[in-house]
Amino acid sequence: MGGRDVRGTSKAGHSKTLSAAKKLLQVNSNQKGGGGAALFRKHTQRVKQALAGLPASWELRHAQELMEKMEKSAVMKTPGSWRPYVLKVVHCFESTPFEGMPCALAVAAPNTDSTSP
């Protein structure tokens, strides 16, 4: 299919988005000595830029929604407040079309309540 996967998204765009999202996952927004919030913003912007370069698709739509929700709920001293969103973005772009369908349906905020299963 000449550089495009079965979902119609360019492989290079997928790769760039996955790389940016995985780098965001490595950020400790609560790192000692400060600077974690700035790293979070920098890498969040890189993910958003990578997403902006992708053609319209359900992955793109839902990844953008997840990133918006992540930014609204992010608490810098609690990396667990935003990481679940990034993990879902990664899942959207790493999964096969059939595995990815739950991503399209499950855009609700991740459950961060530690008391529930």
Backbone as a chain_set.jsonl record, in Angstrom:
{"seq": "MGGRDVRGTSKAGHSKTLSAAKKLLQVNSNQKGGGGAALFRKHTQRVKQALAGLPASWELRHAQELMEKMEKSAVMKTPGSWRPYVLKVVHCFESTPFEGMPCALAVAAPNTDSTSP", "coords": {"N": [[0.819, -1.211, 0.0], [2.121, 1.147, -0.315], [3.585, 2.858, 1.791], [1.512, 3.419, 3.498], [-0.546, 2.311, 6.161], [-3.046, -0.225, 6.954], [-5.098, 1.289, 7.982], [-5.021, 3.698, 6.761], [-3.37, 5.694, 7.624], [-0.312, 7.422, 7.47], [2.751, 5.643, 7.72], [5.062, 6.887, 8.626], [4.009, 9.077, 9.988], [2.608, 7.754, 11.998], [4.766, 6.567, 13.327], [6.191, 8.821, 14.228], [4.307, 9.961, 15.953], [3.966, 7.9, 17.852], [6.571, 7.776, 18.883], [6.837, 10.353, 20.025], [4.793, 10.248, 21.955], [5.676, 8.151, 23.575], [8.019, 9.26, 24.567], [6.912, 11.299, 26.09], [5.721, 9.755, 28.057], [7.951, 9.058, 29.53], [8.571, 11.267, 30.982], [8.955, 12.805, 34.138], [6.859, 14.568, 35.761], [6.965, 15.522, 38.273], [9.56, 15.797, 39.117], [12.484, 15.873, 41.191], [14.028, 18.909, 42.133], [12.838, 20.489, 40.27], [11.53, 21.599, 37.046], [10.104, 19.596, 35.851], [7.45, 20.161, 35.07], [7.834, 21.879, 32.922], [9.097, 20.139, 31.127], [7.007, 18.35, 30.767], [5.121, 20.022, 29.443], [6.604, 20.633, 27.113], [6.954, 18.08, 25.88], [4.298, 17.32, 25.629], [3.423, 19.182, 23.78], [4.932, 18.329, 21.594], [3.731, 15.853, 21.039], [1.194, 16.733, 20.305], [1.858, 18.22, 18.019], [2.796, 16.171, 16.375], [0.447, 14.725, 16.071], [-1.038, 16.609, 14.677], [0.041, 16.439, 12.178], [-1.045, 14.223, 11.011], [-3.304, 12.465, 8.809], [-6.91, 12.799, 8.702], [-8.634, 10.602, 10.841], [-10.125, 7.957, 12.808], [-8.38, 7.293, 14.86], [-6.829, 9.601, 15.124], [-8.775, 11.549, 15.826], [-9.67, 10.557, 18.342], [-7.294, 10.407, 19.774], [-6.63, 13.112, 19.897], [-8.774, 14.02, 21.456], [-8.231, 12.628, 23.812], [-5.769, 13.799, 24.508], [-6.578, 16.438, 24.997], [-8.266, 16.05, 27.222], [-6.377, 15.018, 28.958], [-4.676, 17.229, 29.374], [-6.43, 18.925, 30.727], [-6.878, 17.548, 33.094], [-4.408, 17.14, 34.214], [-2.154, 17.041, 36.887], [0.691, 18.3, 38.07], [2.245, 17.382, 40.226], [1.404, 14.847, 40.416], [2.007, 12.44, 38.477], [0.464, 10.257, 37.695], [-1.968, 11.34, 37.122], [-2.076, 12.115, 34.526], [-0.688, 10.3, 32.869], [-2.2, 7.873, 32.21], [-3.813, 8.7, 30.071], [-1.98, 9.165, 28.022], [-0.999, 6.609, 27.667], [-3.255, 5.426, 26.544], [-3.341, 6.806, 24.129], [-1.004, 5.83, 22.954], [-1.775, 3.158, 22.739], [-3.849, 3.387, 20.854], [-2.429, 3.852, 18.51], [-0.634, 1.754, 18.308], [-2.051, -0.583, 18.125], [-3.806, -3.162, 16.259], [-6.305, -2.706, 13.676], [-8.639, -4.022, 14.664], [-8.058, -4.519, 17.374], [-7.76, -1.914, 18.121], [-10.273, -0.796, 18.16], [-11.666, -0.684, 20.715], [-10.365, 1.537, 21.774], [-11.421, 3.601, 20.306], [-13.922, 3.638, 21.298], [-13.643, 3.965, 24.004], [-13.077, 6.596, 25.297], [-13.474, 7.919, 27.557], [-12.507, 9.431, 30.67], [-9.637, 8.02, 32.21], [-9.847, 5.69, 34.914], [-8.768, 6.771, 37.881], [-9.073, 6.296, 40.485], [-7.893, 4.782, 43.261], [-9.17, 2.957, 44.853], [-10.971, 1.414, 43.496], [-11.407, -1.524, 41.431]], "CA": [[0.0, 0.0, 0.0], [2.967, 2.303, -0.515], [3.819, 3.799, 2.881], [0.334, 3.646, 4.33], [-1.001, 1.058, 6.755], [-4.416, -0.588, 6.603], [-6.06, 2.274, 8.457], [-4.919, 4.896, 5.945], [-2.498, 6.69, 8.235], [1.058, 7.206, 7.023], [3.596, 4.946, 8.689], [5.972, 7.867, 9.21], [3.224, 9.837, 10.956], [2.386, 6.851, 13.135], [6.041, 6.413, 14.03], [6.495, 10.094, 14.903], [3.352, 10.109, 17.047], [4.323, 6.923, 18.886], [7.826, 8.2, 19.492], [6.567, 11.522, 20.87], [3.981, 9.82, 23.103], [6.526, 7.343, 24.462], [8.923, 10.188, 25.264], [6.096, 11.961, 27.108], [5.557, 8.803, 29.16], [9.189, 9.016, 30.307], [8.688, 12.507, 31.752], [8.513, 12.835, 35.533], [6.397, 15.944, 35.954], [7.196, 15.863, 39.684], [10.96, 15.487, 39.385], [13.171, 16.668, 42.221], [14.803, 20.014, 41.591], [12.014, 21.277, 39.356], [11.671, 21.43, 35.613], [9.23, 18.545, 35.342], [6.277, 20.746, 34.406], [8.288, 22.387, 31.626], [9.29, 18.965, 30.27], [5.665, 17.861, 30.438], [4.557, 20.91, 28.415], [7.398, 20.475, 25.894], [6.651, 16.807, 25.239], [2.881, 17.348, 25.256], [3.368, 19.949, 22.533], [5.472, 17.489, 20.52], [2.697, 14.874, 20.687], [0.14, 17.456, 19.593], [2.386, 18.544, 16.692], [2.812, 14.927, 15.602], [-0.951, 14.431, 15.738], [-1.493, 17.588, 13.68], [0.557, 16.046, 10.872], [-1.701, 13.001, 10.547], [-4.574, 12.64, 8.098], [-8.103, 12.551, 9.512], [-8.949, 9.2, 11.101], [-10.693, 7.792, 14.148], [-7.272, 7.334, 15.819], [-6.476, 11.0, 15.319], [-9.854, 12.203, 16.585], [-9.695, 10.118, 19.728], [-6.036, 10.797, 20.403], [-6.743, 14.534, 20.208], [-9.68, 14.139, 22.598], [-7.497, 12.155, 24.989], [-4.764, 14.811, 24.875], [-7.3, 17.565, 25.597], [-8.688, 15.642, 28.561], [-5.165, 14.891, 29.754], [-4.224, 18.561, 29.764], [-7.368, 19.479, 31.702], [-6.833, 16.834, 34.372], [-3.028, 16.953, 34.653], [-1.648, 17.633, 38.12], [2.115, 18.056, 37.901], [2.831, 16.6, 41.317], [0.823, 13.505, 40.345], [2.107, 11.942, 37.1], [-0.623, 9.324, 37.431], [-3.168, 12.071, 36.701], [-2.043, 12.323, 33.08], [-0.089, 9.178, 32.124], [-3.159, 6.939, 31.601], [-4.277, 9.239, 28.791], [-0.919, 8.953, 27.037], [-0.995, 5.173, 27.402], [-4.355, 5.159, 25.613], [-2.922, 7.322, 22.822], [-0.065, 4.838, 22.435], [-2.569, 1.98, 22.361], [-4.581, 3.688, 19.621], [-1.547, 3.817, 17.351], [0.113, 0.499, 18.242], [-2.947, -1.724, 17.968], [-4.343, -3.471, 14.932], [-7.619, -2.075, 13.571], [-9.633, -4.654, 15.521], [-7.683, -4.252, 18.761], [-7.887, -0.487, 18.369], [-11.664, -0.35, 18.253], [-12.041, -0.227, 22.052], [-9.835, 2.885, 21.969], [-12.377, 4.526, 19.702], [-15.132, 3.659, 22.109], [-13.329, 4.211, 25.408], [-12.367, 7.866, 25.402], [-13.772, 8.479, 28.878], [-11.342, 9.622, 31.524], [-9.19, 6.811, 32.882], [-10.19, 5.59, 36.317], [-7.57, 6.962, 38.688], [-9.448, 6.02, 41.854], [-7.125, 3.615, 43.659], [-9.989, 2.044, 45.639], [-11.787, 0.561, 42.633], [-10.585, -2.525, 40.718]], "C": [[0.849, 1.255, 0.0], [3.063, 3.293, 0.62], [2.627, 4.085, 3.761], [-0.095, 2.312, 4.906], [-2.478, 0.851, 6.448], [-5.448, 0.427, 7.061], [-5.943, 3.59, 7.707], [-4.024, 5.979, 6.527], [-1.068, 6.409, 7.804], [1.881, 6.56, 8.122], [4.553, 5.917, 9.369], [5.245, 8.701, 10.267], [2.93, 9.027, 12.201], [3.638, 6.769, 13.99], [6.385, 7.664, 14.833], [5.58, 10.292, 16.115], [3.683, 9.159, 18.186], [5.584, 7.33, 19.623], [7.606, 9.373, 20.454], [5.783, 11.124, 22.115], [4.815, 9.004, 24.086], [7.524, 8.211, 25.212], [8.167, 10.95, 26.356], [5.903, 11.038, 28.308], [6.792, 8.732, 30.058], [9.378, 10.246, 31.199], [8.198, 12.291, 33.181], [8.132, 14.283, 35.822], [6.606, 16.425, 37.386], [8.657, 15.621, 40.059], [11.562, 16.425, 40.428], [14.001, 17.743, 41.543], [14.05, 20.865, 40.592], [12.251, 20.947, 37.895], [10.752, 20.383, 35.007], [8.021, 19.08, 34.59], [6.657, 21.276, 33.024], [8.521, 21.233, 30.647], [7.952, 18.386, 29.835], [5.064, 18.7, 29.316], [5.279, 20.737, 27.071], [7.012, 19.186, 25.156], [5.172, 16.685, 24.867], [2.726, 18.08, 23.925], [3.891, 19.12, 21.368], [4.459, 16.427, 20.081], [1.613, 15.562, 19.864], [0.591, 17.836, 18.179], [2.412, 17.309, 15.804], [1.394, 14.554, 15.173], [-1.455, 15.36, 14.634], [-1.017, 17.22, 12.27], [-0.088, 14.8, 10.297], [-2.975, 13.313, 9.776], [-5.745, 12.294, 9.02], [-8.367, 11.053, 9.625], [-9.565, 9.114, 12.484], [-9.587, 7.823, 15.196], [-6.924, 8.781, 16.164], [-7.509, 11.712, 16.179], [-9.794, 11.839, 18.064], [-8.408, 10.454, 20.462], [-6.071, 12.284, 20.773], [-7.67, 14.765, 21.394], [-8.98, 13.714, 23.886], [-6.471, 13.189, 25.452], [-5.428, 16.03, 25.519], [-7.712, 17.236, 27.031], [-7.486, 15.511, 29.49], [-4.709, 16.257, 30.262], [-5.134, 19.179, 30.821], [-7.232, 18.824, 33.074], [-5.425, 16.709, 34.945], [-2.723, 17.739, 35.926], [-0.164, 17.295, 38.143], [2.734, 17.228, 39.022], [2.305, 15.167, 41.349], [0.874, 13.007, 38.9], [1.004, 10.955, 36.733], [-1.912, 10.006, 37.015], [-3.217, 12.254, 35.193], [-1.498, 11.144, 32.288], [-1.106, 8.2, 31.522], [-3.698, 7.411, 30.243], [-3.244, 8.96, 27.694], [-0.828, 7.469, 26.68], [-2.103, 4.798, 26.419], [-4.032, 5.68, 24.218], [-1.968, 6.32, 22.182], [-0.828, 3.612, 21.954], [-3.314, 2.215, 21.046], [-3.706, 3.516, 18.387], [-0.723, 2.546, 17.247], [-0.766, -0.692, 17.912], [-3.32, -1.963, 16.512], [-5.706, -2.793, 14.845], [-8.65, -2.694, 14.51], [-9.329, -4.427, 16.992], [-7.913, -2.789, 19.106], [-9.314, -0.005, 18.553], [-12.073, 0.045, 19.672], [-11.51, 1.177, 22.357], [-10.819, 3.913, 21.432], [-13.62, 4.668, 20.566], [-14.871, 4.092, 23.544], [-12.508, 5.476, 25.577], [-12.638, 8.526, 26.749], [-12.492, 8.583, 29.691], [-10.957, 8.306, 32.179], [-9.57, 6.846, 34.354], [-8.915, 5.689, 37.139], [-7.868, 6.744, 40.168], [-8.778, 4.715, 42.281], [-7.969, 2.601, 44.448], [-10.817, 1.115, 44.772], [-10.884, -0.384, 41.86], [-10.162, -2.067, 39.355]], "O": [[0.337, 2.337, 0.291], [2.674, 4.45, 0.461], [2.712, 4.906, 4.675], [-0.021, 1.289, 4.225], [-3.09, 1.666, 5.758], [-6.575, 0.419, 6.566], [-6.699, 4.52, 7.989], [-3.937, 7.074, 5.971], [-0.655, 5.249, 7.78], [1.731, 6.882, 9.3], [4.827, 5.783, 10.561], [5.808, 8.996, 11.321], [2.991, 9.538, 13.32], [3.583, 6.887, 15.214], [6.818, 7.573, 15.982], [6.027, 10.736, 17.173], [3.684, 9.557, 19.351], [5.653, 7.237, 20.848], [8.132, 9.375, 21.567], [6.073, 11.605, 23.21], [4.669, 9.156, 25.299], [7.844, 7.932, 26.367], [8.719, 11.217, 27.424], [5.921, 11.495, 29.45], [6.678, 8.379, 31.232], [10.248, 10.258, 32.07], [7.157, 11.673, 33.405], [8.995, 15.118, 36.096], [6.439, 17.61, 37.675], [8.952, 15.276, 41.203], [11.2, 17.598, 40.528], [14.605, 17.505, 40.497], [14.578, 21.87, 40.116], [13.086, 20.105, 37.564], [10.634, 20.291, 33.786], [7.615, 18.508, 33.578], [5.891, 21.138, 32.07], [8.179, 21.341, 29.469], [7.78, 17.985, 28.684], [4.551, 18.151, 28.341], [4.64, 20.698, 26.02], [6.772, 19.207, 23.949], [4.835, 16.015, 23.892], [1.979, 17.64, 23.051], [3.35, 19.2, 20.265], [4.342, 16.134, 18.891], [1.169, 15.032, 18.845], [-0.205, 17.782, 17.242], [2.09, 17.386, 14.618], [1.174, 14.119, 14.042], [-2.213, 14.939, 13.76], [-1.614, 17.649, 11.282], [0.279, 14.362, 9.207], [-3.648, 14.306, 10.053], [-5.575, 11.574, 10.004], [-8.328, 10.328, 8.631], [-9.534, 10.08, 13.247], [-9.803, 8.316, 16.302], [-6.75, 9.136, 17.33], [-7.163, 12.394, 17.143], [-9.86, 12.711, 18.93], [-8.438, 10.754, 21.656], [-5.594, 12.67, 21.84], [-7.39, 15.608, 22.246], [-9.121, 14.363, 24.922], [-6.324, 13.427, 26.651], [-4.899, 16.59, 26.478], [-7.529, 18.046, 27.94], [-7.568, 15.851, 30.67], [-4.395, 16.416, 31.442], [-4.659, 19.881, 31.713], [-7.447, 19.473, 34.098], [-5.265, 16.215, 36.061], [-2.997, 18.935, 36.023], [0.2, 16.122, 38.228], [3.657, 16.451, 38.778], [2.705, 14.369, 42.197], [-0.11, 13.136, 38.171], [0.651, 10.838, 35.559], [-2.858, 9.336, 36.599], [-4.282, 12.519, 34.635], [-1.832, 11.008, 31.111], [-0.888, 7.732, 30.404], [-4.001, 6.593, 29.375], [-3.596, 8.568, 26.581], [-0.606, 7.119, 25.521], [-1.903, 3.943, 25.557], [-4.411, 5.059, 23.225], [-2.105, 5.996, 21.002], [-0.55, 3.09, 20.875], [-3.392, 1.311, 20.213], [-4.185, 3.085, 17.338], [-0.157, 2.277, 16.187], [-0.261, -1.719, 17.458], [-3.17, -1.089, 15.657], [-6.218, -2.342, 15.87], [-9.455, -1.971, 15.097], [-10.24, -4.171, 17.779], [-8.223, -2.458, 20.251], [-9.532, 1.096, 19.058], [-12.779, 1.041, 19.828], [-12.132, 1.924, 23.113], [-11.022, 4.967, 22.035], [-14.284, 5.705, 20.554], [-15.789, 4.542, 24.229], [-11.343, 5.407, 25.969], [-12.084, 9.585, 27.043], [-11.512, 7.892, 29.415], [-11.817, 7.561, 32.648], [-9.609, 7.913, 34.967], [-8.074, 4.79, 37.096], [-7.007, 6.984, 41.014], [-9.067, 3.658, 41.721], [-7.507, 1.485, 44.685], [-11.324, 0.11, 45.271], [-9.71, -0.078, 41.651], [-9.472, -2.799, 38.644]]}, "num_chains": 1, "name": "protein.A"}
